[in-house]
Coordinates of C-alpha atoms in Angstrom, one line a residue:
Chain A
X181 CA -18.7 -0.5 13.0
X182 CA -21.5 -2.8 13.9
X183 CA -20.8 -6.6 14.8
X184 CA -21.6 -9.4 12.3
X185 CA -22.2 -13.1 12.6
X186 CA -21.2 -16.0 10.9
X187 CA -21.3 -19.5 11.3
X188 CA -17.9 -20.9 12.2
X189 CA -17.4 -23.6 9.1
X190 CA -19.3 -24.7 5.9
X191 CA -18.5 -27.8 3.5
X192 CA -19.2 -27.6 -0.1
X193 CA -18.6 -29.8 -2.7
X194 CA -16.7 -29.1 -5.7
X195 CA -18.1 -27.6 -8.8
X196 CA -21.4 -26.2 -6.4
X197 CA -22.4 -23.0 -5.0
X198 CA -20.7 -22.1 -2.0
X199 CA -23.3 -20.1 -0.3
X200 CA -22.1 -18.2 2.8
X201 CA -24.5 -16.6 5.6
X202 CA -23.4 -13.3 7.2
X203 CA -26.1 -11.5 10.0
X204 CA -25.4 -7.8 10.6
X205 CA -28.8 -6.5 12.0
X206 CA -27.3 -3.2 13.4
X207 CA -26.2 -1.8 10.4
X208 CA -26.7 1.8 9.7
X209 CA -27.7 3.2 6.2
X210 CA -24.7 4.4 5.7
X211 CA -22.4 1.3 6.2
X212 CA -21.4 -1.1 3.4
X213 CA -21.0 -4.8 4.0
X214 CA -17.7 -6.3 2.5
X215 CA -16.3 -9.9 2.0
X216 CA -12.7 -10.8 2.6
X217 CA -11.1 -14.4 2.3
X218 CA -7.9 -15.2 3.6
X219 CA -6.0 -18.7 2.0
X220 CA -4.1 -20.5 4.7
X221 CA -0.9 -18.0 5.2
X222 CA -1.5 -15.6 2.7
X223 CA -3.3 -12.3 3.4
X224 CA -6.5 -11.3 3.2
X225 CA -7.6 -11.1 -0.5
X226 CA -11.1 -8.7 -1.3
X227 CA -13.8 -10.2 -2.7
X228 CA -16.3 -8.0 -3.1
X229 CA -18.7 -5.2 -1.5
X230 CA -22.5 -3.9 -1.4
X231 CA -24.5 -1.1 0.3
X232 CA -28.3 -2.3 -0.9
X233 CA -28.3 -3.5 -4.1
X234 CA -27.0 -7.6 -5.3
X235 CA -23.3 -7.0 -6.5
X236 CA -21.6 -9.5 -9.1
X237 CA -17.8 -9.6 -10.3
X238 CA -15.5 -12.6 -11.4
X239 CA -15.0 -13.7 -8.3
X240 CA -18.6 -14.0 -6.7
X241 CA -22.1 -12.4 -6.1
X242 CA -23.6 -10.6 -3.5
X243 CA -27.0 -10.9 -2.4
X244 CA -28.3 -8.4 0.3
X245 CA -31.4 -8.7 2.1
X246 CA -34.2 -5.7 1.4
X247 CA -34.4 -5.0 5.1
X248 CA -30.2 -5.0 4.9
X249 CA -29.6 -7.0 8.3
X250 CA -27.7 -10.1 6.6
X251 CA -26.2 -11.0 3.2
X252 CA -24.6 -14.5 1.3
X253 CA -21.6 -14.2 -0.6
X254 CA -22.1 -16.6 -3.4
X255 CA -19.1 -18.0 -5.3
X256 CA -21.2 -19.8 -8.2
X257 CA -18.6 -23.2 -9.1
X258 CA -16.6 -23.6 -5.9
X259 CA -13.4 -25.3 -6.6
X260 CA -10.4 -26.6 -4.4
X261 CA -8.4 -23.3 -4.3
X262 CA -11.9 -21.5 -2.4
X263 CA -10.6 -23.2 0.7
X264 CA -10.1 -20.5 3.2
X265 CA -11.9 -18.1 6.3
X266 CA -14.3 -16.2 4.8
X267 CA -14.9 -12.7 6.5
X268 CA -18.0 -10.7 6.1
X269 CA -17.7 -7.1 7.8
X270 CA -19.4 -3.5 7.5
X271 CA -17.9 -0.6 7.2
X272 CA -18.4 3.2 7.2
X273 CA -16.5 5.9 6.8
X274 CA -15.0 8.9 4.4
X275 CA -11.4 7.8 4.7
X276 CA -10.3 4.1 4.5
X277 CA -9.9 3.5 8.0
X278 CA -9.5 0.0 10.1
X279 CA -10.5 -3.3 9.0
X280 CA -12.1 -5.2 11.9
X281 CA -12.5 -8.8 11.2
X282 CA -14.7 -11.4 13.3
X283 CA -14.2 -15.0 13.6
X284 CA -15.4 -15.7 10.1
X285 CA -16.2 -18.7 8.0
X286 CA -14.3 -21.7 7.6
X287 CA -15.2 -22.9 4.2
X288 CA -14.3 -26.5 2.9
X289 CA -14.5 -27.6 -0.3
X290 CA -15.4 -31.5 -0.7
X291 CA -13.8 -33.1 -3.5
Chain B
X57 CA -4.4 -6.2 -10.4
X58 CA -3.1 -4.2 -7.6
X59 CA 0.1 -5.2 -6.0
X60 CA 0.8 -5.0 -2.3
X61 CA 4.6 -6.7 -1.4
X62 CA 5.8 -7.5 1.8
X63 CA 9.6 -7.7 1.6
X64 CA 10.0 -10.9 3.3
X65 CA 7.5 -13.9 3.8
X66 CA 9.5 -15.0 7.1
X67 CA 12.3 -13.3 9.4
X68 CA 13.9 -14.6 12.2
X69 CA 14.9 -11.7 14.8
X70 CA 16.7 -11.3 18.4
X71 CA 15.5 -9.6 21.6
X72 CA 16.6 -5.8 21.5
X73 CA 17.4 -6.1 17.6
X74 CA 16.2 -3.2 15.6
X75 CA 13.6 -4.9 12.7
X76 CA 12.6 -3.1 9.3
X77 CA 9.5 -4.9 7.6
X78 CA 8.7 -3.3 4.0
X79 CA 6.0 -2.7 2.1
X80 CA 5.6 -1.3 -1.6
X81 CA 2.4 -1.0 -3.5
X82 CA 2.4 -0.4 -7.2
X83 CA -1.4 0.9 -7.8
X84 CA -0.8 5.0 -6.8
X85 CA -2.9 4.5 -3.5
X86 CA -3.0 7.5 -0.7
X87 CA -3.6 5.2 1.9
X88 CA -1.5 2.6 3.6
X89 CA -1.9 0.3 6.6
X90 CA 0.0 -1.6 9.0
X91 CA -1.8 -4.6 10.7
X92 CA -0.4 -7.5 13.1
X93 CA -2.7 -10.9 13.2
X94 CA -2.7 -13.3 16.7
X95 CA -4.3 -16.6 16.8
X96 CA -7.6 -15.7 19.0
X97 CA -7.2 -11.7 18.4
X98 CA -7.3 -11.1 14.8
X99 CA -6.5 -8.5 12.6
X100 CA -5.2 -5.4 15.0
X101 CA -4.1 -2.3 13.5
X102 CA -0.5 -0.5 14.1
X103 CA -0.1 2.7 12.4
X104 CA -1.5 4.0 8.8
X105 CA -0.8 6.5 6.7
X106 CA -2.8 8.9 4.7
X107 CA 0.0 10.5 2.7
X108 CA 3.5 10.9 2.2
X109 CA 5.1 11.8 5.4
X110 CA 2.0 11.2 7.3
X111 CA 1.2 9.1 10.0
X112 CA -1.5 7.8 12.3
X113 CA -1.5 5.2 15.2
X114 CA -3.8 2.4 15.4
X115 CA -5.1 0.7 18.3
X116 CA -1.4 -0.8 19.3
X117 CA 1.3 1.5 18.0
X118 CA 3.5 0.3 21.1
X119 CA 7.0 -0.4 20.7
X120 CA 6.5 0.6 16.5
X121 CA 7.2 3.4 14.1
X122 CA 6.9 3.8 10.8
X123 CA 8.3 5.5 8.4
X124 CA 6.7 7.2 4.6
X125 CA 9.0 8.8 2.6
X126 CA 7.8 7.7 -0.4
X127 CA 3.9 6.9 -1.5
X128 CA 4.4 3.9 -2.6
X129 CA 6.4 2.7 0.4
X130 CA 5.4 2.1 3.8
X131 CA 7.9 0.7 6.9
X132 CA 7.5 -0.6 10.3
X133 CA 10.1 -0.6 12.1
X134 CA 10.3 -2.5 15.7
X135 CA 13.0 0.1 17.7
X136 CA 13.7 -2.8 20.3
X137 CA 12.4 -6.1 19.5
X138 CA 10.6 -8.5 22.0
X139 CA 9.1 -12.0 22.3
X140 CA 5.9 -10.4 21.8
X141 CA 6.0 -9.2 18.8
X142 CA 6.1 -12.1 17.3
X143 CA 3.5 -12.2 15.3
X144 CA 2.0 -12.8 11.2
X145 CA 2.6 -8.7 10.1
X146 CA 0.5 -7.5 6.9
X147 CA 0.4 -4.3 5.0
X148 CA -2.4 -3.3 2.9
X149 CA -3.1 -0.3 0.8
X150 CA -6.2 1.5 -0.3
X151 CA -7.4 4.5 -2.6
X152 CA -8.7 7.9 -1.4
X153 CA -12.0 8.7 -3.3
X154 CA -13.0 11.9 -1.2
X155 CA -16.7 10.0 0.6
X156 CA -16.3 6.2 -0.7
X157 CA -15.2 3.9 1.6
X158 CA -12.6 1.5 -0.8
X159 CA -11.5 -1.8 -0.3
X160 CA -8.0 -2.4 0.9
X161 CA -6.0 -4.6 -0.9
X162 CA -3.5 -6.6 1.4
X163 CA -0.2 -8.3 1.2
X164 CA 0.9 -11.6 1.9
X165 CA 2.3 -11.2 5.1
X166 CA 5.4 -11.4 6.8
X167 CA 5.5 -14.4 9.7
X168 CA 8.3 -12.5 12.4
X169 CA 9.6 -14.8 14.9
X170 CA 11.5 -13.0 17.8
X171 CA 13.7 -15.1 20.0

């Protein structure tokens, strides 16, 4: 799986756009960049997941670059409850394997 | 929404004690993971499963086994306890889609202290 980058924390204020940088300029065509957050002692909870194209659920959007070698996770009206390590990672593969995760991004939200 | 429980949120264990650490998922899924997380080392996988009575080992299946009898259900079991397996201890579960990669859906871990 290629390697990604983050930076290690972010502060947002409450009721903005958490906007979250994630560099992966190895990625092959055929891997898909994912977003995980984990809450403080909880597990890791899926956000979402791209291969090319910008991705949008209830939770948050994804905006990948053309050339594919980074992506932000949006979350469009960060609240309180958004505190947590944000993880961007790629991944390829026929059958679910491993989940890798970096360091990730500590994301605080101001209130 | 799926549903990934771990059947305890904290356990206190011995040296040498044989541990059992639980996992049910109520969505169906094929696949089923075991995963230890460390302060400084992150999220290291044990053993997985791609079926019923199937098992793989991760990167650290020392000193584990599990155990699928059942698809929903998914066991680690420490045979002889030690200090350093203490540890935060998640299980996740995932569909097969035959050439999609799908995102696993975790539980809320188990924190195992072993004294």
């Amino acid at each position: 799986d290629a390697k990604t980058t983050q930076p290690p924390s972010m502060d947002c204020a409450e009721g903005r756009a958490a906007n979250l940088p994630c560099n992966h300029s190895t990625i092959s065509g055929n891997e898909y960049v994912y977003w995980y957050r984990q809450i403080h002692s909880q597990g890791p909870q899926y956000i979402i997941h791209g291969l090319k194209n910008n991705e949008t659920n209830e939770m948050a959007s994804l905006i990948i670059t053309e050339d594919r070698k980074s992506s932000t996770l949006i979350l469009p009206h960060a609240t309180l409850r958004d505190t947590a390590v944000y993880y961007c990672i790629v991944r390829v593969g026929f059958r679910d394997d491993k989940i890798i995760f970096g360091k990730g991004t500590r994301l605080h939200i101001l209130p | 929404d799926v549903k990934v429980t771990q059947s305890s949120r904290y356990l206190v264990k011995r040296t040498g004690e044989k541990v059992f650490l639980e996992c049910v998922q109520d969505m169906d899924h094929e696949n089923m993971f075991w995963y230890r997380q460390d302060p400084g080392l992150g999220l290291r996988l044990i053993y997985f499963s791609y079926d019923v009575k199937m098992k793989e080992k991760g990167d650290i299946p020392e000193g584990y086994s599990v155990s699928r009898e059942k698809k929903e259900r998914f066991s680690l079991i420490l045979e002889s306890a030690s200090t350093n397996q203490t540890s935060m201890y998640l299980c996740a579960s995932s569909p097969s889609t035959g050439g999609y990669v799908q995102p696993q859906h975790f539980g809320d871990g188990t924190r195992l202290s072993i004294l």
